[in-house]
Structures are given as structure tokens and as C-alpha cells.
PDB file of C-alpha atoms and ligand atoms in Angstrom:
ATOM      1  CA  MET W   1     -82.041  20.352 -59.298  1.00 59.00           C
ATOM      2  CA  MET W   2     -78.793  21.350 -60.823  1.00 66.00           C
ATOM      3  CA  GLN W   3     -77.362  19.305 -63.833  1.00 76.00           C
ATOM      4  CA  LEU W   4     -74.793  16.793 -62.717  1.00 75.00           C
ATOM      5  CA  SER W   5     -72.393  17.788 -65.222  1.00 78.00           C
ATOM      6  CA  LYS W   6     -72.635  21.343 -63.784  1.00 77.00           C
ATOM      7  CA  ARG W   7     -72.526  20.399 -60.457  1.00 73.00           C
ATOM      8  CA  LEU W   8     -69.193  18.181 -61.029  1.00 70.00           C
ATOM      9  CA  GLU W   9     -67.925  21.194 -62.963  1.00 76.00           C
ATOM     10  CA  GLN W  10     -68.666  23.844 -59.861  1.00 71.00           C
ATOM     11  CA  ASN W  11     -66.969  21.263 -57.712  1.00 72.00           C
ATOM     12  CA  SER W  12     -63.751  20.973 -59.300  1.00 74.00           C
ATOM     13  CA  LEU W  13     -63.674  24.612 -59.808  1.00 73.00           C
ATOM     14  CA  ILE W  14     -64.073  24.978 -56.065  1.00 77.00           C
ATOM     15  CA  ASP W  15     -61.356  22.310 -55.467  1.00 81.00           C
ATOM     16  CA  SER W  16     -58.894  24.045 -57.964  1.00 88.00           C
ATOM     17  CA  LYS W  17     -59.762  27.183 -56.026  1.00 93.00           C
ATOM     18  CA  ILE W  18     -58.633  25.447 -52.926  1.00 96.00           C
ATOM     19  CA  THR W  19     -55.377  23.995 -54.167  1.00 96.00           C
ATOM     20  CA  PHE W  20     -54.340  27.504 -55.663  1.00 97.00           C
ATOM     21  CA  PHE W  21     -55.170  29.602 -52.523  1.00 98.00           C
ATOM     22  CA  LEU W  22     -53.158  27.227 -50.457  1.00 98.00           C
ATOM     23  CA  ASN W  23     -50.339  27.206 -52.869  1.00 98.00           C
ATOM     24  CA  GLN W  24     -50.436  31.078 -52.516  1.00 98.00           C
ATOM     25  CA  LEU W  25     -51.106  31.228 -48.837  1.00 98.00           C
ATOM     26  CA  ASN W  26     -47.818  28.909 -48.323  1.00 98.00           C
ATOM     27  CA  THR W  27     -45.557  30.573 -50.532  1.00 98.00           C
ATOM     28  CA  TRP W  28     -46.610  34.113 -49.316  1.00 98.00           C
ATOM     29  CA  TYR W  29     -46.261  33.073 -45.760  1.00 98.00           C
ATOM     30  CA  THR W  30     -43.005  31.463 -46.319  1.00 98.00           C
ATOM     31  CA  GLN W  31     -41.548  34.863 -47.502  1.00 98.00           C
ATOM     32  CA  ASN W  32     -43.483  37.247 -45.103  1.00 98.00           C
ATOM     33  CA  LYS W  33     -44.205  35.451 -41.835  1.00 98.00           C
ATOM     34  CA  ARG W  34     -44.032  37.427 -38.760  1.00 97.00           C
ATOM     35  CA  ASP W  35     -41.745  36.406 -35.925  1.00 97.00           C
ATOM     36  CA  LEU W  36     -44.201  36.633 -33.082  1.00 98.00           C
ATOM     37  CA  PRO W  37     -42.788  35.798 -29.503  1.00 98.00           C
ATOM     38  CA  TRP W  38     -45.535  32.975 -29.124  1.00 98.00           C
ATOM     39  CA  ARG W  39     -44.463  31.666 -32.588  1.00 98.00           C
ATOM     40  CA  GLN W  40     -41.436  30.344 -30.846  1.00 98.00           C
ATOM     41  CA  THR W  41     -43.183  28.088 -28.562  1.00 98.00           C
ATOM     42  CA  THR W  42     -45.080  25.046 -28.560  1.00 98.00           C
ATOM     43  CA  ASP W  43     -46.104  25.344 -24.766  1.00 98.00           C
ATOM     44  CA  PRO W  44     -49.746  25.253 -24.460  1.00 98.00           C
ATOM     45  CA  TYR W  45     -49.368  27.446 -21.065  1.00 98.00           C
ATOM     46  CA  LYS W  46     -47.771  30.337 -23.505  1.00 98.00           C
ATOM     47  CA  ILE W  47     -50.102  30.047 -26.135  1.00 98.00           C
ATOM     48  CA  LEU W  48     -53.074  30.221 -23.830  1.00 98.00           C
ATOM     49  CA  VAL W  49     -51.659  33.450 -22.283  1.00 98.00           C
ATOM     50  CA  SER W  50     -51.020  35.019 -25.775  1.00 98.00           C
ATOM     51  CA  GLU W  51     -54.260  33.751 -27.412  1.00 97.00           C
ATOM     52  CA  MET W  52     -56.315  35.526 -24.264  1.00 96.00           C
ATOM     53  CA  MET W  53     -53.917  38.464 -24.494  1.00 96.00           C
ATOM     54  CA  LEU W  54     -54.534  38.834 -28.274  1.00 95.00           C
ATOM     55  CA  GLN W  55     -58.334  38.318 -28.323  1.00 88.00           C
ATOM     56  CA  GLN W  56     -59.497  42.076 -28.686  1.00 76.00           C
ATOM     57  CA  THR W  57     -55.948  43.494 -28.372  1.00 88.00           C
ATOM     58  CA  GLN W  58     -53.576  44.611 -31.339  1.00 92.00           C
ATOM     59  CA  VAL W  59     -50.481  42.733 -32.002  1.00 96.00           C
ATOM     60  CA  MET W  60     -47.959  45.325 -31.170  1.00 95.00           C
ATOM     61  CA  ARG W  61     -49.687  46.041 -27.779  1.00 94.00           C
ATOM     62  CA  VAL W  62     -49.540  42.589 -26.908  1.00 96.00           C
ATOM     63  CA  ILE W  63     -45.946  41.782 -27.319  1.00 97.00           C
ATOM     64  CA  PRO W  64     -44.613  43.790 -24.389  1.00 97.00           C
ATOM     65  CA  LYS W  65     -47.184  42.803 -22.036  1.00 96.00           C
ATOM     66  CA  TYR W  66     -46.512  38.661 -23.176  1.00 98.00           C
ATOM     67  CA  ASP W  67     -43.104  39.189 -22.450  1.00 98.00           C
ATOM     68  CA  ALA W  68     -43.715  40.595 -19.131  1.00 97.00           C
ATOM     69  CA  PHE W  69     -46.475  38.408 -17.882  1.00 98.00           C
ATOM     70  CA  LEU W  70     -44.215  35.315 -18.486  1.00 98.00           C
ATOM     71  CA  SER W  71     -40.949  36.814 -16.872  1.00 98.00           C
ATOM     72  CA  ARG W  72     -43.362  36.993 -13.990  1.00 98.00           C
ATOM     73  CA  PHE W  73     -45.224  33.750 -14.111  1.00 98.00           C
ATOM     74  CA  PRO W  74     -42.863  31.388 -16.210  1.00 98.00           C
ATOM     75  CA  THR W  75     -44.817  28.298 -15.465  1.00 98.00           C
ATOM     76  CA  ILE W  76     -48.552  27.386 -15.186  1.00 98.00           C
ATOM     77  CA  GLU W  77     -47.609  26.571 -11.584  1.00 98.00           C
ATOM     78  CA  ALA W  78     -46.403  30.058 -10.816  1.00 98.00           C
ATOM     79  CA  LEU W  79     -49.273  31.407 -12.211  1.00 98.00           C
ATOM     80  CA  ALA W  80     -51.405  29.217 -10.641  1.00 98.00           C
ATOM     81  CA  GLN W  81     -50.039  30.083  -7.193  1.00 98.00           C
ATOM     82  CA  SER W  82     -49.812  33.937  -7.369  1.00 97.00           C
ATOM     83  CA  PRO W  83     -52.893  36.072  -5.981  1.00 93.00           C
ATOM     84  CA  LEU W  84     -55.317  37.450  -8.704  1.00 90.00           C
ATOM     85  CA  SER W  85     -54.169  40.667  -7.743  1.00 86.00           C
ATOM     86  CA  ASP W  86     -50.409  40.190  -9.250  1.00 90.00           C
ATOM     87  CA  VAL W  87     -52.073  38.833 -12.365  1.00 92.00           C
ATOM     88  CA  LEU W  88     -54.675  41.810 -12.680  1.00 87.00           C
ATOM     89  CA  SER W  89     -51.813  44.627 -12.070  1.00 85.00           C
ATOM     90  CA  LEU W  90     -49.585  42.959 -14.874  1.00 90.00           C
ATOM     91  CA  TRP W  91     -52.938  42.771 -17.129  1.00 90.00           C
ATOM     92  CA  ILE W  92     -53.186  46.480 -16.922  1.00 82.00           C
ATOM     93  CA  GLY W  93     -53.412  48.088 -20.101  1.00 81.00           C
ATOM     94  CA  LEU W  94     -54.676  45.308 -21.935  1.00 85.00           C
ATOM     95  CA  GLY W  95     -58.017  45.791 -21.179  1.00 75.00           C
ATOM     96  CA  TYR W  96     -60.855  43.443 -20.815  1.00 76.00           C
ATOM     97  CA  ASN W  97     -59.456  42.389 -17.106  1.00 78.00           C
ATOM     98  CA  ARG W  98     -61.814  39.717 -17.284  1.00 81.00           C
ATOM     99  CA  ARG W  99     -59.571  37.722 -19.027  1.00 88.00           C
ATOM    100  CA  ALA W 100     -56.994  38.180 -16.508  1.00 90.00           C
ATOM    101  CA  LYS W 101     -59.512  36.089 -14.301  1.00 87.00           C
ATOM    102  CA  TYR W 102     -59.879  33.637 -16.817  1.00 92.00           C
ATOM    103  CA  VAL W 103     -56.274  32.808 -17.185  1.00 96.00           C
ATOM    104  CA  HIS W 104     -55.984  32.727 -13.640  1.00 95.00           C
ATOM    105  CA  GLN W 105     -58.893  30.522 -13.319  1.00 94.00           C
ATOM    106  CA  ALA W 106     -57.527  28.434 -16.275  1.00 96.00           C
ATOM    107  CA  ALA W 107     -53.985  27.917 -14.368  1.00 98.00           C
ATOM    108  CA  GLN W 108     -55.304  26.897 -11.352  1.00 97.00           C
ATOM    109  CA  TYR W 109     -57.807  24.190 -12.917  1.00 96.00           C
ATOM    110  CA  VAL W 110     -54.912  22.837 -15.127  1.00 98.00           C
ATOM    111  CA  VAL W 111     -52.678  22.554 -12.119  1.00 98.00           C
ATOM    112  CA  GLN W 112     -55.352  20.979  -9.701  1.00 97.00           C
ATOM    113  CA  SER W 113     -57.364  18.607 -12.114  1.00 96.00           C
ATOM    114  CA  TYR W 114     -54.374  17.849 -14.669  1.00 97.00           C
ATOM    115  CA  LYS W 115     -51.457  18.159 -12.517  1.00 98.00           C
ATOM    116  CA  GLY W 116     -50.174  21.254 -14.769  1.00 98.00           C
ATOM    117  CA  ILE W 117     -50.403  19.312 -17.926  1.00 98.00           C
ATOM    118  CA  PHE W 118     -52.888  20.654 -20.786  1.00 98.00           C
ATOM    119  CA  PRO W 119     -55.249  17.904 -22.435  1.00 97.00           C
ATOM    120  CA  ASN W 120     -54.790  18.281 -25.986  1.00 96.00           C
ATOM    121  CA  THR W 121     -58.289  17.758 -27.132  1.00 96.00           C
ATOM    122  CA  VAL W 122     -60.893  20.663 -27.586  1.00 95.00           C
ATOM    123  CA  GLU W 123     -63.579  18.704 -26.060  1.00 93.00           C
ATOM    124  CA  ASP W 124     -61.285  18.335 -22.894  1.00 95.00           C
ATOM    125  CA  LEU W 125     -59.860  21.983 -23.042  1.00 96.00           C
ATOM    126  CA  ILE W 126     -63.098  23.449 -23.256  1.00 92.00           C
ATOM    127  CA  THR W 127     -64.226  22.186 -20.037  1.00 92.00           C
ATOM    128  CA  ILE W 128     -61.505  24.304 -18.042  1.00 92.00           C
ATOM    129  CA  PRO W 129     -63.122  27.291 -16.800  1.00 89.00           C
ATOM    130  CA  GLY W 130     -62.351  30.231 -18.673  1.00 89.00           C
ATOM    131  CA  ILE W 131     -61.092  28.522 -21.790  1.00 91.00           C
ATOM    132  CA  GLY W 132     -64.005  28.764 -24.498  1.00 89.00           C
ATOM    133  CA  PRO W 133     -64.008  27.261 -28.146  1.00 89.00           C
ATOM    134  CA  TYR W 134     -61.940  29.744 -29.849  1.00 94.00           C
ATOM    135  CA  THR W 135     -59.028  29.404 -27.195  1.00 95.00           C
ATOM    136  CA  ALA W 136     -59.520  25.574 -26.904  1.00 96.00           C
ATOM    137  CA  GLY W 137     -59.123  25.465 -30.844  1.00 97.00           C
ATOM    138  CA  ALA W 138     -56.245  27.996 -30.666  1.00 98.00           C
ATOM    139  CA  ILE W 139     -54.360  25.912 -28.441  1.00 98.00           C
ATOM    140  CA  CYS W 140     -54.810  22.345 -30.561  1.00 98.00           C
ATOM    141  CA  ALA W 141     -53.750  24.088 -33.631  1.00 98.00           C
ATOM    142  CA  PHE W 142     -50.731  26.547 -32.104  1.00 98.00           C
ATOM    143  CA  ALA W 143     -49.424  23.974 -29.386  1.00 98.00           C
ATOM    144  CA  TYR W 144     -50.280  20.861 -30.824  1.00 98.00           C
ATOM    145  CA  ASN W 145     -50.786  21.549 -34.416  1.00 98.00           C
ATOM    146  CA  LYS W 146     -53.833  19.899 -34.695  1.00 98.00           C
ATOM    147  CA  PRO W 147     -56.173  20.124 -37.962  1.00 98.00           C
ATOM    148  CA  VAL W 148     -59.053  21.832 -36.004  1.00 97.00           C
ATOM    149  CA  VAL W 149     -61.385  24.667 -36.877  1.00 96.00           C
ATOM    150  CA  VAL W 150     -60.336  28.130 -35.546  1.00 96.00           C
ATOM    151  CA  ILE W 151     -62.306  31.151 -36.283  1.00 95.00           C
ATOM    152  CA  ASP W 152     -61.249  34.244 -35.145  1.00 94.00           C
ATOM    153  CA  ALA W 153     -61.940  37.738 -36.591  1.00 93.00           C
ATOM    154  CA  ASN W 154     -58.753  37.079 -39.064  1.00 95.00           C
ATOM    155  CA  VAL W 155     -59.869  33.737 -40.281  1.00 97.00           C
ATOM    156  CA  LYS W 156     -63.192  34.974 -41.106  1.00 96.00           C
ATOM    157  CA  LYS W 157     -62.341  37.722 -42.648  1.00 96.00           C
ATOM    158  CA  VAL W 158     -59.727  36.185 -45.327  1.00 98.00           C
ATOM    159  CA  LEU W 159     -62.405  33.014 -46.022  1.00 97.00           C
ATOM    160  CA  ASN W 160     -65.158  35.824 -46.398  1.00 96.00           C
ATOM    161  CA  ARG W 161     -63.219  37.826 -48.895  1.00 96.00           C
ATOM    162  CA  VAL W 162     -61.291  35.278 -50.899  1.00 96.00           C
ATOM    163  CA  PHE W 163     -64.578  32.848 -51.084  1.00 94.00           C
ATOM    164  CA  GLY W 164     -67.242  34.786 -49.994  1.00 93.00           C
ATOM    165  CA  VAL W 165     -68.664  32.453 -47.550  1.00 92.00           C
ATOM    166  CA  ASP W 166     -70.205  32.950 -44.212  1.00 90.00           C
ATOM    167  CA  VAL W 167     -69.430  32.183 -40.830  1.00 90.00           C
ATOM    168  CA  CYS W 168     -71.574  29.238 -41.017  1.00 89.00           C
ATOM    169  CA  ASP W 169     -69.932  27.675 -43.746  1.00 91.00           C
ATOM    170  CA  MET W 170     -66.488  28.340 -42.411  1.00 94.00           C
ATOM    171  CA  PRO W 171     -66.078  25.066 -40.386  1.00 95.00           C
ATOM    172  CA  LYS W 172     -66.814  23.181 -43.591  1.00 94.00           C
ATOM    173  CA  LEU W 173     -64.089  24.986 -45.548  1.00 96.00           C
ATOM    174  CA  LEU W 174     -61.704  25.022 -43.015  1.00 97.00           C
ATOM    175  CA  LYS W 175     -61.829  21.404 -42.857  1.00 97.00           C
ATOM    176  CA  LYS W 176     -61.417  21.317 -46.657  1.00 96.00           C
ATOM    177  CA  LEU W 177     -58.345  23.344 -46.680  1.00 97.00           C
ATOM    178  CA  LEU W 178     -56.498  21.674 -43.809  1.00 98.00           C
ATOM    179  CA  ASP W 179     -57.470  18.237 -45.464  1.00 97.00           C
ATOM    180  CA  GLU W 180     -55.283  18.997 -48.301  1.00 96.00           C
ATOM    181  CA  LYS W 181     -52.082  18.659 -46.201  1.00 97.00           C
ATOM    182  CA  ILE W 182     -50.508  21.437 -48.250  1.00 97.00           C
ATOM    183  CA  MET W 183     -49.792  23.369 -44.971  1.00 98.00           C
ATOM    184  CA  GLN W 184     -49.065  22.156 -41.360  1.00 98.00           C
ATOM    185  CA  PRO W 185     -52.453  23.312 -39.177  1.00 98.00           C
ATOM    186  CA  ARG W 186     -50.203  25.597 -37.159  1.00 98.00           C
ATOM    187  CA  ASP W 187     -48.327  27.272 -40.176  1.00 98.00           C
ATOM    188  CA  PHE W 188     -51.855  27.559 -41.870  1.00 98.00           C
ATOM    189  CA  TYR W 189     -53.592  29.422 -39.190  1.00 98.00           C
ATOM    190  CA  ASN W 190     -50.771  31.676 -38.482  1.00 98.00           C
ATOM    191  CA  ALA W 191     -50.562  32.818 -42.378  1.00 98.00           C
ATOM    192  CA  LEU W 192     -54.065  33.425 -42.441  1.00 98.00           C
ATOM    193  CA  MET W 193     -53.421  35.710 -39.447  1.00 98.00           C
ATOM    194  CA  ASP W 194     -50.833  37.392 -41.294  1.00 98.00           C
ATOM    195  CA  VAL W 195     -52.624  37.944 -44.663  1.00 98.00           C
ATOM    196  CA  ALA W 196     -55.235  39.297 -42.759  1.00 97.00           C
ATOM    197  CA  SER W 197     -53.262  41.838 -40.434  1.00 96.00           C
ATOM    198  CA  GLU W 198     -51.282  42.772 -43.913  1.00 97.00           C
ATOM    199  CA  TYR W 199     -53.868  43.498 -46.172  1.00 98.00           C
ATOM    200  CA  TYR W 200     -57.045  43.955 -44.843  1.00 96.00           C
ATOM    201  CA  ALA W 201     -56.484  46.946 -42.145  1.00 92.00           C
ATOM    202  CA  ARG W 202     -58.269  50.097 -43.586  1.00 90.00           C
ATOM    203  CA  GLY W 203     -56.123  51.807 -46.373  1.00 92.00           C
ATOM    204  CA  ALA W 204     -53.621  48.512 -46.512  1.00 95.00           C
ATOM    205  CA  SER W 205     -52.052  48.336 -50.282  1.00 97.00           C
ATOM    206  CA  LEU W 206     -52.736  45.199 -52.111  1.00 97.00           C
ATOM    207  CA  GLU W 207     -49.754  45.183 -53.713  1.00 96.00           C
ATOM    208  CA  HIS W 208     -48.556  41.191 -53.421  1.00 96.00           C
ATOM    209  CA  TYR W 209     -51.542  40.425 -52.296  1.00 98.00           C
ATOM    210  CA  PRO W 210     -51.257  36.479 -52.777  1.00 98.00           C
ATOM    211  CA  PHE W 211     -55.096  35.838 -53.761  1.00 98.00           C
ATOM    212  CA  THR W 212     -55.688  38.709 -56.453  1.00 97.00           C
ATOM    213  CA  GLN W 213     -56.260  36.167 -59.171  1.00 96.00           C
ATOM    214  CA  ILE W 214     -59.399  34.438 -57.166  1.00 96.00           C
ATOM    215  CA  CYS W 215     -60.295  36.874 -54.587  1.00 96.00           C
ATOM    216  CA  LEU W 216     -64.319  37.996 -54.757  1.00 94.00           C
ATOM    217  CA  TRP W 217     -63.636  40.957 -52.538  1.00 95.00           C
ATOM    218  CA  SER W 218     -60.253  42.463 -54.223  1.00 95.00           C
ATOM    219  CA  ASN W 219     -62.122  41.825 -57.624  1.00 95.00           C
ATOM    220  CA  GLY W 220     -65.106  43.713 -56.671  1.00 94.00           C
ATOM    221  CA  HIS W 221     -67.835  41.119 -56.112  1.00 93.00           C
ATOM    222  CA  ASP W 222     -70.569  41.582 -53.599  1.00 88.00           C
ATOM    223  CA  ILE W 223     -69.925  39.084 -50.549  1.00 88.00           C
ATOM    224  CA  VAL W 224     -72.123  38.133 -47.818  1.00 87.00           C
ATOM    225  CA  GLU W 225     -71.583  40.770 -45.066  1.00 80.00           C
ATOM    226  CA  LEU W 226     -69.904  39.023 -42.120  1.00 80.00           C
ATOM    227  CA  LYS W 227     -72.480  39.245 -39.087  1.00 66.00           C
ATOM    228  CA  THR W 228     -70.090  40.829 -36.290  1.00 56.00           C
ATOM    229  CA  TYR W 229     -70.800  38.974 -33.130  1.00 48.00           C
ATOM    230  CA  LYS W 230     -74.409  37.836 -33.540  1.00 43.00           C
ATOM    231  CA  GLN W 231     -75.595  34.802 -34.797  1.00 47.00           C
ATOM    232  CA  SER W 232     -79.102  35.022 -34.536  1.00 57.00           C
ATOM    233  CA  LYS W 233     -81.656  37.774 -34.465  1.00 64.00           C
ATOM    234  CA  PHE W 234     -82.207  37.323 -31.025  1.00 70.00           C
ATOM    235  CA  ILE W 235     -78.335  37.318 -30.078  1.00 67.00           C
ATOM    236  CA  GLY W 236     -77.348  41.006 -30.070  1.00 72.00           C
ATOM    237  CA  SER W 237     -81.175  42.189 -29.797  1.00 80.00           C
ATOM    238  CA  ASN W 238     -81.712  44.779 -26.991  1.00 83.00           C
ATOM    239  CA  ARG W 239     -83.927  41.837 -25.303  1.00 81.00           C
ATOM    240  CA  TRP W 240     -80.762  39.736 -25.448  1.00 82.00           C
ATOM    241  CA  TYR W 241     -78.346  42.511 -23.991  1.00 86.00           C
ATOM    242  CA  ARG W 242     -81.205  43.182 -21.020  1.00 84.00           C
ATOM    243  CA  GLY W 243     -80.845  39.561 -20.342  1.00 83.00           C
ATOM    244  CA  GLN W 244     -77.214  39.173 -20.079  1.00 86.00           C
ATOM    245  CA  ILE W 245     -76.858  42.049 -17.581  1.00 88.00           C
ATOM    246  CA  LEU W 246     -79.490  40.291 -15.472  1.00 85.00           C
ATOM    247  CA  LYS W 247     -77.650  37.015 -15.972  1.00 82.00           C
ATOM    248  CA  MET W 248     -74.401  38.458 -15.322  1.00 86.00           C
ATOM    249  CA  LEU W 249     -75.520  40.473 -12.032  1.00 87.00           C
ATOM    250  CA  ASN W 250     -77.039  36.903 -10.677  1.00 80.00           C
ATOM    251  CA  ALA W 251     -73.944  35.187 -11.293  1.00 80.00           C
ATOM    252  CA  ILE W 252     -71.537  37.752  -9.594  1.00 82.00           C
ATOM    253  CA  PRO W 253     -71.321  37.107  -5.910  1.00 81.00           C
ATOM    254  CA  THR W 254     -71.657  40.639  -4.754  1.00 86.00           C
ATOM    255  CA  GLY W 255     -74.562  41.244  -7.055  1.00 86.00           C
ATOM    256  CA  GLU W 256     -72.825  44.403  -8.615  1.00 90.00           C
ATOM    257  CA  LEU W 257     -71.317  45.762 -11.839  1.00 90.00           C
ATOM    258  CA  LYS W 258     -69.107  48.703 -11.916  1.00 89.00           C
ATOM    259  CA  PHE W 259     -69.419  51.320 -14.589  1.00 87.00           C
ATOM    260  CA  SER W 260     -65.708  50.509 -15.275  1.00 85.00           C
ATOM    261  CA  ASP W 261     -66.735  46.640 -15.940  1.00 83.00           C
ATOM    262  CA  ILE W 262     -69.347  47.597 -18.012  1.00 85.00           C
ATOM    263  CA  GLU W 263     -67.032  49.771 -20.200  1.00 79.00           C
ATOM    264  CA  GLU W 264     -65.119  46.965 -21.289  1.00 75.00           C
ATOM    265  CA  LEU W 265     -67.545  44.746 -22.111  1.00 78.00           C
ATOM    266  CA  ASN W 266     -67.493  44.059 -25.764  1.00 71.00           C
ATOM    267  CA  GLU W 267     -70.135  46.122 -27.575  1.00 72.00           C
ATOM    268  CA  SER W 268     -70.370  47.944 -24.488  1.00 79.00           C
ATOM    269  CA  GLU W 269     -72.789  51.012 -25.934  1.00 81.00           C
ATOM    270  CA  LYS W 270     -75.382  48.118 -26.580  1.00 85.00           C
ATOM    271  CA  TYR W 271     -75.048  47.199 -22.941  1.00 89.00           C
ATOM    272  CA  VAL W 272     -75.419  50.814 -21.769  1.00 89.00           C
ATOM    273  CA  SER W 273     -78.741  51.702 -23.412  1.00 88.00           C
ATOM    274  CA  ALA W 274     -79.988  48.059 -22.171  1.00 90.00           C
ATOM    275  CA  ILE W 275     -78.797  49.191 -18.582  1.00 92.00           C
ATOM    276  CA  GLU W 276     -80.351  52.764 -19.014  1.00 90.00           C
ATOM    277  CA  GLN W 277     -83.626  51.062 -20.208  1.00 88.00           C
ATOM    278  CA  LEU W 278     -83.398  48.411 -17.028  1.00 88.00           C
ATOM    279  CA  LEU W 279     -82.721  51.382 -14.518  1.00 91.00           C
ATOM    280  CA  ALA W 280     -85.895  53.298 -15.931  1.00 88.00           C
ATOM    281  CA  GLU W 281     -88.112  50.694 -15.563  1.00 82.00           C
ATOM    282  CA  LYS W 282     -86.573  50.039 -12.022  1.00 81.00           C
ATOM    283  CA  LEU W 283     -85.481  46.540 -12.181  1.00 82.00           C
ATOM    284  CA  LEU W 284     -81.715  47.770 -11.582  1.00 89.00           C
ATOM    285  CA  VAL W 285     -80.721  50.455  -9.062  1.00 92.00           C
ATOM    286  CA  ARG W 286     -77.513  52.646  -9.324  1.00 93.00           C
ATOM    287  CA  ASP W 287     -75.180  54.664  -7.208  1.00 92.00           C
ATOM    288  CA  SER W 288     -72.343  56.872  -8.257  1.00 89.00           C
ATOM    289  CA  VAL W 289     -70.280  54.073  -9.382  1.00 90.00           C
ATOM    290  CA  LYS W 290     -71.990  51.003  -9.755  1.00 92.00           C
ATOM    291  CA  ILE W 291     -75.465  49.244 -10.997  1.00 94.00           C
ATOM    292  CA  TYR W 292     -77.233  46.325  -9.193  1.00 91.00           C
ATOM    293  CA  LEU W 293     -80.402  44.442  -9.114  1.00 86.00           C
ATOM    294  CA  ALA W 294     -83.464  45.803  -7.185  1.00 81.00           C
ATOM    295  CA  LYS W 295     -84.402  44.627  -4.302  1.00 77.00           C
TER     296      LYS W 295
HETATM  297  N1  ADE F 301     -54.819  37.014 -32.959  1.00 87.15           N
HETATM  298  C1  ADE F 301     -55.130  35.869 -32.608  1.00 87.15           C
HETATM  299  N2  ADE F 301     -54.446  34.953 -32.289  1.00 87.15           N
HETATM  300  C2  ADE F 301     -53.433  35.431 -33.118  1.00 87.15           C
HETATM  301  C3  ADE F 301     -51.974  34.857 -33.327  1.00 87.15           C
HETATM  302  N3  ADE F 301     -51.597  33.739 -32.762  1.00 87.15           N
HETATM  303  N4  ADE F 301     -51.061  35.706 -33.736  1.00 87.15           N
HETATM  304  C4  ADE F 301     -51.373  36.607 -34.214  1.00 87.15           C
HETATM  305  N5  ADE F 301     -52.443  37.526 -34.137  1.00 87.15           N
HETATM  306  C5  ADE F 301     -53.541  36.816 -33.347  1.00 87.15           C
END
């Protein structure tokens, strides 16, 4: 076991790194924050729309779509009452059209079950169809300014590069960072997203990078490599993709998946090779535009 004095020394090193990190982040953010349209609101409906659009689509492409979407559906009731086809046609250009369906479903559910007023806890929010843990957390942080854990690709990159932690240790670190109360949760998460976008794009300059003194990555240290998407050996394995396809086909009332839908899936190339196998094994059948389960 590590000597107590050494352990205490290490703890205080981590604590001073945390305070330094937060003070740097806070100062940097005050001077460099981006003025994004969804930062001018605390309306959970608008936050939901922005977060659904921002998953997998770049900020610059989202901005005009976000504005157009809210002009057409200014309230959750307006969205809930509109046919899905209207929602889909506004979503075109963002890709991942299933997200349009999720936003629409979520709106209808909140109108029916909560009279249009969003709940304000992660536990309640994740019970809404179409809202997963990330979106629930983002709504709590951005709409309600609650100190909850929110981990997206940006947050992951900052914590991994500065502190060298893997995803499984991030909730604990985020709680510690929020507990310091140096930054408000809303600002804190916005700041992490801004830092990632400013400094972690390929070829970005590290001039004025706020974490130069403490960042493991910018100082050339080895850091644990972030696993993308998969958390276990099974998740992300070929067997897992095959299972996902069969589950999806089972869950879809028509029992069919169009090639265009498959192309929109995250990691679609992995789905495609799993589908090729399932076709070769005659578990699936295809025609010119879709696949379906063999009868
Ligand atoms: N990516 C995901 N959510 C975001 C947000 N609120 N601002 C900027 N980028 C994001």
C-alpha cells in the first residue's frame, strides 16, 4: 500500500491541479466564450432541440437549422401537434434523421404526460422516449444550471488530455470539479465545449491554451487512449453489431431497414460488414433498397 504521507501529498497535488484548472478555465471562458444561439435561452425545449442537433453535427451547420426549426416550431406544443413529416423536412441536411423522430416523440410525451413542462431531474428526463442519459444531463446543466454529470465528446477530450483519465473515472472527476463551485455548471460545460472546439481540432494552434502548465497531453505525456463508443469488449464487437441489427429489425413495425437509414448509423461501416455476413448466412434478405429478416 502507498505510504500515507505520499498519498496525502498526491491528493493535495490533484486538488491544486483542480483549482488551477478551474481558475484557468474560468478566466479563459470569460474572455473567449462563443455566443451561440442556444446559450441565449434556458428553455429546456430549446436546449433539447439544440442538443439533439449537436449530437454528431458541427456547431456551424447546426446554427441555421436551429433557428429555422424554432421559427417553425416555437413551442413544444407546436412541435407536438405537427406531423412527423414536417419535422423530418426541417431536419434534412443535419443527417441522422432518427433524431428528428426522437425530438418529436419527446415533445409529444412531455405535452401529454407533463402538460408541456419538462421535468428537472436526470431520473425523470431519461424516462422520456427519445431522451437518453447525455441529453437528460445536458438539459439539467444548460436549462436548470444543475451540477450533474454530462459527458460528450468535448468533455471527454478535455478531461482525458488534461488529467489523463479514462471515461470510467470522469463522473467522479466532474463531481469534484463542480463541487469546487468556482464555475456555475452551465458555464463550466459551455467552457469545456469551447476549449475542445478551439484547441483540439486537427492542426489547431495551442497559443493561449489555458492548460499549458498542467496538461498531460500538451506536455507530451502518454495518456490512456479514449475508447470511442464501445465500453466493453463485447460492445462494438462484430457479434454486437449483428445483434443490434437483428434487434433493430425486430423493433421496427415494418421489419425493414432501408440502405439510406443504415448509412446514417453511427459507425455504419461496421453495420455494413455485419449485414454482409448476416446476408451470406441467409439470416437476412435484401432487395434493391432495403434489408429484412428472413422468413
Ligand atoms: N456539443 C454538444 N452540445 C454542445 C453545446 N451546448 N455547445 C456546443 N457544442 C456542443
